[in-house]
Short mmCIF file of C-alpha atoms in Angstrom, two decimals:
data_model
loop_
_atom_site.label_atom_id
_atom_site.label_comp_id
_atom_site.label_asym_id
_atom_site.label_seq_id
_atom_site.Cartn_x
_atom_site.Cartn_y
_atom_site.Cartn_z
CA UNK A 17 -28.90 98.66 32.92
CA UNK A 18 -31.51 101.19 34.01
CA UNK A 19 -34.95 99.86 34.98
CA UNK A 20 -37.59 102.13 33.45
CA UNK A 21 -40.81 100.56 34.62
CA UNK A 22 -42.46 100.49 37.13
CA UNK A 23 -40.06 103.17 38.41
CA UNK A 24 -40.45 106.69 36.99
CA UNK A 25 -38.60 106.89 33.64
CA UNK A 26 -36.18 109.63 32.64
CA UNK A 27 -36.84 112.06 29.81
CA UNK A 28 -34.80 109.90 27.43
CA UNK A 29 -32.33 107.01 27.64
CA UNK A 30 -30.19 108.62 30.31
CA UNK A 31 -28.06 106.69 32.78
CA UNK A 32 -29.46 106.06 36.24
CA UNK A 33 -29.67 109.23 38.27
CA UNK A 34 -30.86 111.38 35.36
CA UNK A 35 -33.78 113.75 35.92
CA UNK A 36 -37.29 112.31 35.99
CA UNK A 37 -39.52 113.11 33.02
CA UNK A 38 -41.80 115.26 35.20
CA UNK A 39 -38.85 117.24 36.57
CA UNK A 40 -37.31 117.56 33.13
CA UNK A 41 -40.44 118.91 31.51
CA UNK A 42 -40.92 121.52 34.22
CA UNK A 43 -37.32 122.60 34.05
CA UNK A 44 -37.49 122.88 30.29
CA UNK A 45 -39.98 125.70 30.55
CA UNK A 46 -42.91 123.79 29.12
CA UNK A 47 -45.47 125.37 31.43
CA UNK A 48 -48.04 122.74 32.28
CA UNK A 49 -46.94 119.17 31.69
CA UNK A 50 -47.66 117.46 28.39
CA UNK A 51 -51.05 116.14 29.36
CA UNK A 52 -52.21 112.75 28.20
CA UNK A 53 -55.69 111.58 27.33
CA UNK A 54 -56.68 109.72 30.64
CA UNK A 55 -58.54 106.66 32.01
CA UNK A 56 -57.60 103.43 30.21
CA UNK A 57 -55.90 105.52 27.54
CA UNK A 58 -54.26 108.90 28.07
CA UNK A 59 -56.41 111.98 28.21
CA UNK A 60 -56.67 115.49 29.49
CA UNK A 61 -59.99 116.91 28.55
CA UNK A 62 -62.37 119.63 29.60
CA UNK A 63 -66.06 118.75 29.37
CA UNK A 64 -68.48 121.60 28.79
CA UNK A 65 -71.52 119.68 30.03
CA UNK A 66 -72.86 120.43 33.50
CA UNK A 67 -72.57 117.67 36.10
CA UNK A 68 -75.54 115.31 36.15
CA UNK A 69 -76.42 113.06 39.14
CA UNK A 70 -77.71 110.40 36.73
CA UNK A 71 -74.35 110.45 34.95
CA UNK A 72 -72.47 109.99 38.20
CA UNK A 73 -74.72 107.06 39.10
CA UNK A 74 -74.26 105.51 35.70
CA UNK A 75 -70.50 105.97 35.92
CA UNK A 76 -70.40 103.86 39.08
CA UNK A 77 -71.74 100.80 37.26
CA UNK A 78 -70.73 100.42 33.60
CA UNK A 79 -73.40 98.77 31.50
CA UNK A 80 -72.66 95.93 29.10
CA UNK A 81 -73.94 95.67 25.56
CA UNK A 82 -74.99 98.01 22.81
CA UNK A 83 -73.41 99.14 19.57
CA UNK A 84 -71.77 102.57 19.46
CA UNK A 85 -72.26 104.61 16.30
CA UNK A 86 -69.40 107.00 15.52
CA UNK A 87 -70.01 109.68 12.87
CA UNK A 88 -66.89 110.32 10.75
CA UNK A 89 -66.49 112.71 7.85
CA UNK A 90 -64.24 110.56 5.63
CA UNK A 91 -63.81 106.87 5.02
CA UNK A 92 -61.08 104.55 6.24
CA UNK A 93 -58.07 104.57 3.88
CA UNK A 94 -56.34 101.15 4.04
CA UNK A 95 -53.18 102.36 2.28
CA UNK A 96 -52.63 104.79 5.18
CA UNK A 97 -53.09 102.15 7.88
CA UNK A 98 -49.59 102.66 9.28
CA UNK A 99 -49.62 106.46 9.14
CA UNK A 100 -51.37 108.93 11.37
CA UNK A 101 -54.05 110.81 9.49
CA UNK A 102 -57.46 112.30 10.11
CA UNK A 103 -58.89 108.81 9.68
CA UNK A 104 -56.84 107.03 12.38
CA UNK A 105 -59.67 106.64 14.91
CA UNK A 106 -59.99 102.92 14.26
CA UNK A 107 -56.35 102.07 15.06
CA UNK A 108 -56.71 101.32 18.79
CA UNK A 109 -60.10 99.63 18.30
CA UNK A 110 -58.61 96.82 16.20
CA UNK A 111 -54.95 96.89 17.26
CA UNK A 112 -52.90 97.39 20.39
CA UNK A 113 -49.61 99.20 20.88
CA UNK A 114 -46.64 98.32 23.09
CA UNK A 115 -47.07 101.20 25.54
CA UNK A 116 -49.20 104.29 26.16
CA UNK A 117 -48.31 107.59 27.81
CA UNK A 118 -49.92 108.86 30.97
CA UNK A 119 -50.48 112.50 31.91
CA UNK A 120 -46.81 113.50 32.12
CA UNK A 121 -45.41 111.53 29.17
CA UNK A 122 -44.49 108.58 31.36
CA UNK A 123 -44.95 105.38 29.33
CA UNK A 124 -47.24 102.74 30.82
CA UNK A 125 -47.71 99.09 29.82
CA UNK A 126 -49.95 97.80 27.11
CA UNK A 127 -48.56 94.76 25.25
CA UNK A 128 -45.18 95.42 26.85
CA UNK A 129 -45.30 94.89 30.63
CA UNK A 130 -41.90 96.35 31.53
CA UNK A 131 -38.67 97.51 29.91
CA UNK A 132 -35.04 98.14 30.71
CA UNK A 133 -32.77 100.60 28.89
CA UNK A 134 -29.03 100.03 28.58
CA UNK A 135 -27.08 102.81 30.24
CA UNK A 136 -25.58 103.88 26.92
CA UNK A 137 -29.03 104.16 25.33
CA UNK A 138 -28.05 101.68 22.59
CA UNK A 139 -30.58 98.94 23.45
CA UNK A 140 -33.81 98.32 25.29
CA UNK A 141 -35.16 95.03 26.67
CA UNK A 142 -38.93 94.53 26.48
CA UNK A 143 -40.94 92.06 28.52
CA UNK A 144 -44.20 91.22 26.75
CA UNK A 145 -47.59 89.96 27.83
CA UNK A 146 -47.93 86.18 27.53
CA UNK A 147 -51.75 86.03 27.56
CA UNK A 148 -52.55 87.85 24.30
CA UNK A 149 -53.97 86.35 21.13
CA UNK A 150 -54.78 87.80 17.74
CA UNK A 151 -58.34 87.84 16.48
CA UNK A 152 -57.72 84.55 14.65
CA UNK A 153 -56.55 82.82 17.84
CA UNK A 154 -52.80 82.92 17.19
CA UNK A 155 -50.64 83.76 20.21
CA UNK A 156 -48.85 87.12 20.33
CA UNK A 157 -45.06 86.76 20.67
CA UNK A 158 -41.82 88.69 20.28
CA UNK A 159 -41.85 87.84 16.57
CA UNK A 160 -44.86 90.14 16.15
CA UNK A 161 -42.95 93.08 17.62
CA UNK A 162 -40.02 92.35 15.30
CA UNK A 163 -42.38 92.35 12.35
CA UNK A 164 -44.07 95.57 13.48
CA UNK A 165 -40.72 97.40 13.56
CA UNK A 166 -39.58 95.98 10.22
CA UNK A 167 -42.94 96.83 8.70
CA UNK A 168 -42.49 100.51 9.56
CA UNK A 169 -38.93 100.37 8.20
CA UNK A 170 -40.36 99.25 4.86
CA UNK A 171 -40.32 102.27 2.49
CA UNK A 172 -43.50 100.97 0.86
CA UNK A 173 -45.44 101.87 4.01
CA UNK A 174 -46.61 105.40 4.67
CA UNK A 175 -45.42 105.80 8.27
CA UNK A 176 -44.28 109.01 9.93
CA UNK A 177 -42.01 107.43 12.54
CA UNK A 178 -39.95 105.45 10.02
CA UNK A 179 -36.73 107.24 11.07
CA UNK A 180 -37.15 106.07 14.64
CA UNK A 181 -38.03 102.54 13.54
CA UNK A 182 -34.96 102.57 11.28
CA UNK A 183 -32.75 103.30 14.30
CA UNK A 184 -33.52 99.74 15.44
CA UNK A 185 -30.76 97.69 13.80
CA UNK A 186 -30.97 94.37 15.61
CA UNK A 187 -33.24 92.01 17.54
CA UNK A 188 -32.38 89.46 20.21
CA UNK A 189 -35.17 87.10 21.26
CA UNK A 190 -35.01 85.64 24.76
CA UNK A 191 -37.94 83.30 24.47
CA UNK A 192 -41.37 84.14 23.11
CA UNK A 193 -42.03 87.09 25.41
CA UNK A 194 -38.73 88.88 25.96
CA UNK A 195 -37.04 90.91 23.25
CA UNK A 196 -33.99 93.16 23.02
CA UNK A 197 -34.08 95.96 20.46
CA UNK A 198 -30.59 97.12 19.49
CA UNK A 199 -30.21 100.74 18.36
CA UNK A 200 -27.77 102.32 15.93
CA UNK A 201 -27.66 105.33 18.23
CA UNK A 202 -29.65 106.68 21.17
CA UNK A 203 -33.01 108.26 20.34
CA UNK A 204 -35.17 110.19 22.76
CA UNK A 205 -38.52 109.35 21.15
CA UNK A 206 -38.56 105.56 21.30
CA UNK A 207 -41.75 105.53 23.35
CA UNK A 208 -43.40 107.77 20.78
CA UNK A 209 -42.75 104.92 18.36
CA UNK A 210 -44.14 102.35 20.80
CA UNK A 211 -47.41 104.28 21.17
CA UNK A 212 -47.68 105.01 17.44
CA UNK A 213 -46.81 101.52 16.15
CA UNK A 214 -49.81 99.22 15.88
CA UNK A 215 -49.18 95.49 16.26
CA UNK A 216 -50.66 93.79 13.23
CA UNK A 217 -50.61 90.25 11.87
CA UNK A 218 -47.70 89.49 9.53
CA UNK A 219 -49.54 86.84 7.52
CA UNK A 220 -52.40 89.15 6.58
CA UNK A 221 -50.65 92.53 6.41
CA UNK A 222 -51.00 92.79 2.64
CA UNK A 223 -54.72 92.12 2.99
CA UNK A 224 -54.81 94.82 5.69
CA UNK A 225 -53.45 97.55 3.43
CA UNK A 226 -56.20 96.78 0.92
CA UNK A 227 -58.91 96.63 3.58
CA UNK A 228 -59.67 92.92 3.13
CA UNK A 229 -58.56 91.76 6.60
CA UNK A 230 -57.67 93.74 9.70
CA UNK A 231 -56.37 91.26 12.27
CA UNK A 232 -54.98 92.61 15.51
CA UNK A 233 -55.13 91.96 19.25
CA UNK A 234 -57.48 94.85 20.04
CA UNK A 235 -60.91 94.98 21.70
CA UNK A 236 -62.89 94.75 18.45
CA UNK A 237 -62.73 92.63 15.30
CA UNK A 238 -63.52 93.77 11.79
CA UNK A 239 -66.92 92.50 10.69
CA UNK A 240 -67.22 94.49 7.48
CA UNK A 241 -65.73 97.42 5.61
CA UNK A 242 -68.14 99.02 3.16
CA UNK A 243 -66.06 101.47 1.09
CA UNK A 244 -67.69 104.88 1.21
CA UNK A 245 -69.95 103.89 4.10
CA UNK A 246 -67.56 102.91 6.89
CA UNK A 247 -66.42 100.12 9.21
CA UNK A 248 -68.49 97.68 11.26
CA UNK A 249 -66.67 96.16 14.23
CA UNK A 250 -67.76 93.48 16.69
CA UNK A 251 -66.58 92.64 20.21
CA UNK A 252 -63.41 90.55 20.56
CA UNK A 253 -64.42 87.90 23.10
CA UNK A 254 -60.76 86.85 23.52
CA UNK A 255 -59.51 90.31 24.49
CA UNK A 256 -56.67 90.13 27.00
CA UNK A 257 -58.10 92.86 29.27
CA UNK A 258 -60.55 91.07 31.59
CA UNK A 259 -64.25 91.80 31.03
CA UNK A 260 -63.54 94.34 28.28
CA UNK A 261 -64.84 95.84 26.15
CA UNK A 262 -68.31 96.60 27.48
CA UNK A 263 -69.71 97.39 24.05
CA UNK A 264 -70.94 94.67 21.69
CA UNK A 265 -69.71 96.57 18.67
CA UNK A 266 -68.81 99.83 16.98
CA UNK A 267 -69.95 101.33 13.70
CA UNK A 268 -67.89 104.10 12.11
CA UNK A 269 -70.36 105.73 9.73
CA UNK A 270 -69.19 108.09 6.97
CA UNK A 271 -71.29 111.28 6.97
CA UNK A 272 -69.34 113.90 4.97
CA UNK A 273 -71.96 116.67 5.09
CA UNK A 274 -71.80 118.76 8.27
CA UNK A 275 -75.57 119.28 8.56
CA UNK A 276 -76.24 115.55 8.21
CA UNK A 277 -73.52 114.71 10.72
CA UNK A 278 -74.96 117.11 13.30
CA UNK A 279 -78.48 115.83 12.63
CA UNK A 280 -77.26 112.29 13.23
CA UNK A 281 -75.87 113.31 16.63
CA UNK A 282 -78.92 115.33 17.67
CA UNK A 283 -81.34 112.58 16.66
CA UNK A 284 -79.38 109.92 18.53
CA UNK A 285 -78.50 107.93 15.40
CA UNK A 286 -74.84 108.58 16.26
CA UNK A 287 -73.46 108.93 19.76
CA UNK A 288 -69.92 110.17 19.09
CA UNK A 289 -67.99 112.33 16.62
CA UNK A 290 -64.74 114.25 16.42
CA UNK A 291 -65.62 115.89 13.10
CA UNK A 292 -68.14 118.60 13.92
CA UNK A 293 -66.90 121.77 12.16
CA UNK A 294 -65.93 124.61 14.47
CA UNK A 295 -68.67 126.86 13.11
CA UNK A 296 -71.27 124.26 14.14
CA UNK A 297 -70.10 123.69 17.70
CA UNK A 298 -72.35 126.49 18.97
CA UNK A 299 -75.39 124.58 17.71
CA UNK A 300 -74.20 121.44 19.46
CA UNK A 301 -73.44 123.31 22.66
CA UNK A 302 -77.07 124.38 23.00
CA UNK A 303 -78.35 120.78 22.93
CA UNK A 304 -78.61 119.38 26.50
CA UNK A 305 -78.40 115.81 25.18
CA UNK A 306 -74.90 116.38 23.79
CA UNK A 307 -71.57 117.15 25.45
CA UNK A 308 -68.44 118.79 24.08
CA UNK A 309 -65.07 117.61 25.37
CA UNK A 310 -61.96 119.57 24.42
CA UNK A 311 -58.83 117.42 24.40
CA UNK A 312 -56.26 120.02 25.40
CA UNK A 313 -53.10 118.10 24.49
CA UNK A 314 -52.42 120.08 21.32
CA UNK A 315 -52.35 116.84 19.34
CA UNK A 316 -53.34 118.72 16.20
CA UNK A 317 -52.57 122.05 14.57
CA UNK A 318 -53.87 124.03 11.61
CA UNK A 319 -51.20 125.33 9.26
CA UNK A 320 -50.50 126.92 5.88
CA UNK A 321 -47.93 124.95 3.90
CA UNK A 322 -45.59 126.59 1.40
CA UNK A 323 -43.80 124.91 -1.51
CA UNK A 324 -40.39 126.58 -1.39
CA UNK A 325 -39.51 125.52 -4.94
CA UNK A 326 -42.33 127.61 -6.48
CA UNK A 327 -41.33 131.19 -7.28
CA UNK A 328 -41.64 133.63 -5.59
CA UNK A 329 -42.16 131.41 -2.52
CA UNK A 330 -38.49 130.46 -2.75
CA UNK A 331 -37.93 133.93 -1.26
CA UNK A 332 -38.04 133.80 2.53
CA UNK A 333 -39.35 137.38 2.72
CA UNK A 334 -42.42 136.38 0.72
CA UNK A 335 -43.09 133.44 3.01
CA UNK A 336 -42.74 135.70 6.04
CA UNK A 337 -45.24 138.12 4.48
CA UNK A 338 -47.79 135.32 4.35
CA UNK A 339 -47.11 134.53 8.01
CA UNK A 340 -47.80 138.15 9.01
CA UNK A 341 -50.95 138.31 6.88
CA UNK A 342 -53.05 135.66 8.64
CA UNK A 343 -55.43 136.77 11.39
CA UNK A 344 -55.01 133.75 13.65
CA UNK A 345 -57.33 135.03 16.38
CA UNK A 346 -60.18 135.55 13.90
CA UNK A 347 -59.55 132.12 12.37
CA UNK A 348 -59.70 130.56 15.83
CA UNK A 349 -62.84 132.39 16.92
CA UNK A 350 -64.91 132.30 13.74
CA UNK A 351 -63.82 129.10 12.03
CA UNK A 352 -62.73 126.77 14.85
CA UNK A 353 -65.33 127.70 17.45
CA UNK A 354 -62.71 129.11 19.80
CA UNK A 355 -61.14 125.71 20.56
CA UNK A 356 -57.35 125.92 20.56
CA UNK A 357 -54.73 128.67 20.81
CA UNK A 358 -53.59 131.05 18.08
CA UNK A 359 -49.91 130.24 17.54
CA UNK A 360 -47.15 130.93 15.05
CA UNK A 361 -45.23 127.91 16.39
CA UNK A 362 -46.35 124.27 16.34
CA UNK A 363 -46.01 123.54 20.07
CA UNK A 364 -48.89 123.21 22.55
CA UNK A 365 -48.43 124.94 25.90
CA UNK A 366 -47.70 121.58 27.50
CA UNK A 367 -44.66 120.93 25.31
CA UNK A 368 -41.13 121.52 26.66
CA UNK A 369 -40.49 123.38 23.38
CA UNK A 370 -43.27 125.92 23.97
CA UNK A 371 -42.55 129.57 24.60
CA UNK A 372 -44.89 132.56 24.53
CA UNK A 373 -42.41 134.49 22.40
CA UNK A 374 -42.55 131.82 19.71
CA UNK A 375 -46.33 131.59 19.90
CA UNK A 376 -46.69 135.31 19.19
CA UNK A 377 -43.73 135.65 16.82
CA UNK A 378 -46.14 136.41 13.96
CA UNK A 379 -49.31 138.32 14.72
CA UNK A 380 -51.84 139.85 12.33
CA UNK A 381 -49.98 142.72 10.66
CA UNK A 382 -51.10 143.20 7.03
CA UNK A 383 -49.12 146.44 6.76
CA UNK A 384 -45.88 144.64 7.55
CA UNK A 385 -46.87 141.84 5.18
CA UNK A 386 -47.41 144.28 2.28
CA UNK A 387 -44.10 145.98 3.07
CA UNK A 388 -42.24 142.67 2.89
CA UNK A 389 -43.89 141.84 -0.44
CA UNK A 390 -42.96 145.22 -1.90
CA UNK A 391 -39.37 144.85 -0.70
CA UNK A 392 -39.26 141.53 -2.55
CA UNK A 393 -40.58 143.22 -5.70
CA UNK A 394 -44.22 142.12 -5.58
CA UNK A 395 -47.52 143.95 -5.27
CA UNK A 396 -49.82 141.21 -6.47
CA UNK A 397 -49.47 137.44 -6.58
CA UNK A 398 -51.77 134.70 -7.85
CA UNK A 399 -51.30 131.25 -6.32
CA UNK A 400 -53.23 127.98 -5.89
CA UNK A 401 -54.17 126.70 -2.42
CA UNK A 402 -55.06 123.02 -1.96
CA UNK A 403 -57.36 122.02 0.88
CA UNK A 404 -59.41 118.99 1.89
CA UNK A 405 -62.96 119.16 0.52
CA UNK A 406 -64.75 118.92 3.87
CA UNK A 407 -66.79 121.71 5.49
CA UNK A 408 -64.37 122.49 8.34
CA UNK A 409 -61.29 122.41 6.12
CA UNK A 410 -63.00 124.51 3.46
CA UNK A 411 -63.89 127.15 6.04
CA UNK A 412 -60.25 127.33 7.14
CA UNK A 413 -59.07 127.69 3.54
CA UNK A 414 -61.61 130.45 2.88
CA UNK A 415 -60.44 132.34 5.97
CA UNK A 416 -56.81 132.14 4.77
CA UNK A 417 -57.91 133.18 1.29
CA UNK A 418 -59.60 136.30 2.68
CA UNK A 419 -56.57 137.36 4.73
CA UNK A 420 -54.11 136.87 1.89
CA UNK A 421 -56.29 138.88 -0.47
CA UNK A 422 -55.89 141.88 1.84
CA UNK A 423 -52.16 141.99 1.08
CA UNK A 424 -52.50 141.39 -2.66
CA UNK A 425 -52.05 137.61 -2.69
CA UNK A 426 -54.98 136.10 -4.57
CA UNK A 427 -55.34 132.36 -4.08
CA UNK A 428 -57.49 129.92 -6.01
CA UNK A 429 -58.89 127.19 -3.82
CA UNK A 430 -58.32 123.59 -4.93
CA UNK A 431 -60.65 121.27 -2.97
CA UNK A 432 -59.25 117.74 -2.81
CA UNK A 433 -60.39 114.52 -1.13
CA UNK A 434 -58.52 113.59 2.05
CA UNK A 435 -56.81 110.45 0.75
CA UNK A 436 -55.43 112.27 -2.31
CA UNK A 437 -54.29 115.21 -0.19
CA UNK A 438 -52.42 112.88 2.18
CA UNK A 439 -50.73 111.10 -0.71
CA UNK A 440 -49.64 114.43 -2.22
CA UNK A 441 -48.34 115.50 1.18
CA UNK A 442 -46.21 112.37 1.49
CA UNK A 443 -44.99 112.44 -2.11
CA UNK A 444 -44.00 116.16 -2.05
CA UNK A 445 -46.58 116.92 -4.75
CA UNK A 446 -48.34 119.87 -3.19
CA UNK A 447 -48.94 123.05 -5.21
CA UNK A 448 -47.65 126.46 -4.14
CA UNK A 449 -49.82 126.59 -1.01
CA UNK A 450 -51.95 124.16 0.96
CA UNK A 451 -53.83 124.16 4.25
CA UNK A 452 -54.11 121.05 6.42
CA UNK A 453 -53.57 119.88 9.97
CA UNK A 454 -50.52 118.27 11.55
CA UNK A 455 -49.75 116.38 14.73
CA UNK A 456 -46.52 115.16 16.38
CA UNK A 457 -45.85 118.35 18.37
CA UNK A 458 -47.60 116.87 21.43
CA UNK A 459 -44.94 114.22 22.16
CA UNK A 460 -41.13 114.49 22.20
CA UNK A 461 -40.24 117.72 20.32
CA UNK A 462 -37.66 115.92 18.18
CA UNK A 463 -40.42 113.69 16.75
CA UNK A 464 -41.99 116.58 14.86
CA UNK A 465 -38.86 117.35 12.86
CA UNK A 466 -37.79 113.77 12.16
CA UNK A 467 -41.23 112.27 11.57
CA UNK A 468 -44.03 114.66 10.53
CA UNK A 469 -44.17 115.01 6.73
CA UNK A 470 -44.45 118.83 6.71
CA UNK A 471 -41.42 119.26 9.02
CA UNK A 472 -39.12 116.32 8.25
CA UNK A 473 -35.56 117.62 8.05
CA UNK A 474 -34.53 115.06 5.42
CA UNK A 475 -37.60 115.16 3.16
CA UNK A 476 -40.47 117.51 3.87
CA UNK A 477 -43.49 118.46 1.79
CA UNK A 478 -42.23 122.03 1.31
CA UNK A 479 -38.99 120.71 -0.22
CA UNK A 480 -37.08 122.89 2.24
CA UNK A 481 -33.51 121.77 2.96
CA UNK A 482 -31.00 123.30 5.29
CA UNK A 483 -27.78 121.94 6.73
CA UNK A 484 -28.34 123.98 9.88
CA UNK A 485 -31.86 122.58 10.31
CA UNK A 486 -30.68 119.00 9.78
CA UNK A 487 -27.81 119.44 12.24
CA UNK A 488 -29.91 120.77 15.12
CA UNK A 489 -32.75 118.30 14.56
CA UNK A 490 -30.39 115.31 14.49
CA UNK A 491 -28.64 116.54 17.61
CA UNK A 492 -31.94 116.99 19.45
CA UNK A 493 -33.03 113.49 18.42
CA UNK A 494 -29.86 111.49 19.04
CA UNK A 495 -28.05 113.22 21.90
CA UNK A 496 -30.22 112.85 24.99
CA UNK A 497 -27.14 113.13 27.17
CA UNK A 498 -27.27 116.89 26.60
CA UNK A 499 -29.66 117.06 29.57
CA UNK A 500 -32.54 119.43 30.17
CA UNK A 501 -30.64 122.67 29.58
CA UNK A 502 -29.10 121.35 26.39
CA UNK A 503 -32.45 120.04 25.13
CA UNK A 504 -34.05 123.40 25.82
CA UNK A 505 -31.36 125.14 23.78
CA UNK A 506 -31.91 122.75 20.88
CA UNK A 507 -35.69 123.24 20.99
CA UNK A 508 -35.10 126.98 20.87
CA UNK A 509 -32.93 126.59 17.77
CA UNK A 510 -35.48 124.37 16.01
CA UNK A 511 -38.27 126.83 16.72
CA UNK A 512 -36.12 129.72 15.54
CA UNK A 513 -35.48 128.05 12.18
CA UNK A 514 -39.15 127.16 11.70
CA UNK A 515 -40.24 130.74 12.39
CA UNK A 516 -37.50 132.45 10.40
CA UNK A 517 -37.76 130.21 7.33
CA UNK A 518 -41.59 130.00 7.40
CA UNK A 519 -41.82 126.98 5.11
CA UNK A 520 -44.62 125.79 7.39
CA UNK A 521 -46.78 128.59 8.78
CA UNK A 522 -48.57 127.43 11.91
CA UNK A 523 -51.86 129.14 12.69
CA UNK A 524 -53.72 127.42 15.53
CA UNK A 525 -52.70 124.64 17.91
CA UNK A 526 -55.60 122.51 19.10
CA UNK A 527 -56.55 119.05 20.28
CA UNK A 528 -59.46 116.88 19.26
CA UNK A 529 -62.91 118.29 20.00
CA UNK A 530 -65.25 115.46 20.93
CA UNK A 531 -69.04 115.63 20.69
CA UNK A 532 -70.92 112.78 22.32
CA UNK A 533 -74.38 111.83 23.54
CA UNK A 534 -74.83 112.20 27.29
CA UNK A 535 -75.55 108.47 27.49
CA UNK A 536 -72.02 107.59 26.36
CA UNK A 537 -69.23 107.30 28.95
CA UNK A 538 -65.59 106.21 29.18
CA UNK A 539 -64.28 107.41 25.79
CA UNK A 540 -60.55 108.20 25.63
CA UNK A 541 -57.78 108.68 23.07
CA UNK A 542 -54.04 108.13 23.05
CA UNK A 543 -51.43 110.72 22.10
CA UNK A 544 -51.88 110.00 18.39
CA UNK A 545 -55.69 110.35 18.55
CA UNK A 546 -56.31 106.61 18.36
CA UNK A 547 -59.78 106.04 19.82
CA UNK A 548 -59.79 103.88 22.98
CA UNK A 549 -63.14 102.29 23.86
CA UNK A 550 -61.91 99.66 26.33
CA UNK A 551 -63.96 101.27 29.12
CA UNK A 552 -66.69 102.88 27.03
CA UNK A 553 -70.34 102.06 27.63
CA UNK A 554 -73.84 103.28 26.81
CA UNK A 555 -76.64 103.84 29.33
#
């Protein structure tokens, strides 16, 4: 057996003596390491506020009390509780996860205190905290981890990491706080699952997916959900982390209009938001009472999706024409406020799958785009483009619409609410084109292609299928013994297929952009953008 914590873990379930994760990521050509999101959570962020002596003084002595108001642009969607979406901020406030990544993708304890992998990668033994209770006072045990895995295996749940959960084929309890998970085959993204998978209460799970009860082990308890208005949370006095949280409560307030959201921040009615549209960040930046923090993990990306079953988009040349038509640099600068990197590939610079050649594979070349269309027999096309009906998403769709018009592709915008768009994404019901955001490129590269709905090799939103794509994705996911060089080769092949087939056209890779009042400190996120307020406080 190979002890994985507290010693430095390998990249995947390798036998003892395999390369460390830090060494492996560097060797794989990932540039900078896959940065986490720091402090009590994982974070790598760049603040644009100047240093303030008062802030430093306040940071030395966290203050207790107060209710934090978070401005969000769309309401909580209970049916998507077990999926990552744009409305996943509340996950880590109410629930905990088994582990969390640090700066270099090394998993650290949360509800699991330590773990041991079998040398063959076919099982892992978890030691669990024995001092944790749910919000209703019930003790947390190994049975709750078993339920959490089985819950994600349930096809009724919308959950991106179902394939990884499904690789768990057996459970062996060794008392209430030790559990062996048995695997059908090795997987190299098990700790992605552990950070993604919230631990919820089995008895009330059906109430959770309707929004009636949200019972977890996290720092805050649900006080009230007002559909259309938001969530009100209150401090969990039984939280297992001593003296946390500092805050008395959190309010997630739905403010869909950009002007109203910004006004709420500038007036002090709200102290935190991740939903300020890129075009409005300049206004925020000029306000000395507000700070902008750019989470540079690449946990999100803007893309153009293509339904490959809609003619003429079933022609790869037509899809490639669209990829050449988009002016990514203009989109980044004018629509996203300059936060992120223009990229034709999904990977952030910190990913072991990143390469500069892939990032610049498609650049703005309308002449080449028109030539490809003509070679495919088209001079003018008319297509629908679905987008989420929020200011930032609308601006992105309008930018894409403008660029495509220049090559003779006229798109009709179809604004759609976020919950409906997510359901269509999952159910493969998108029209010819759509623009949204995706995650899952910021963790193990194999996770993107086995878990994210737009990229899933077995069932993706574009309805793209390829034996070659399935083969390389499955190999990258299940054969960690290939080592760093082998993994790098597989990443290269996955990227090559994504770029050549262009069923998902990546445009900009970016992380979360946080706007907060200068009186708020200690905010972090995990790799899946779950908000962590364990150490947050107001002064």
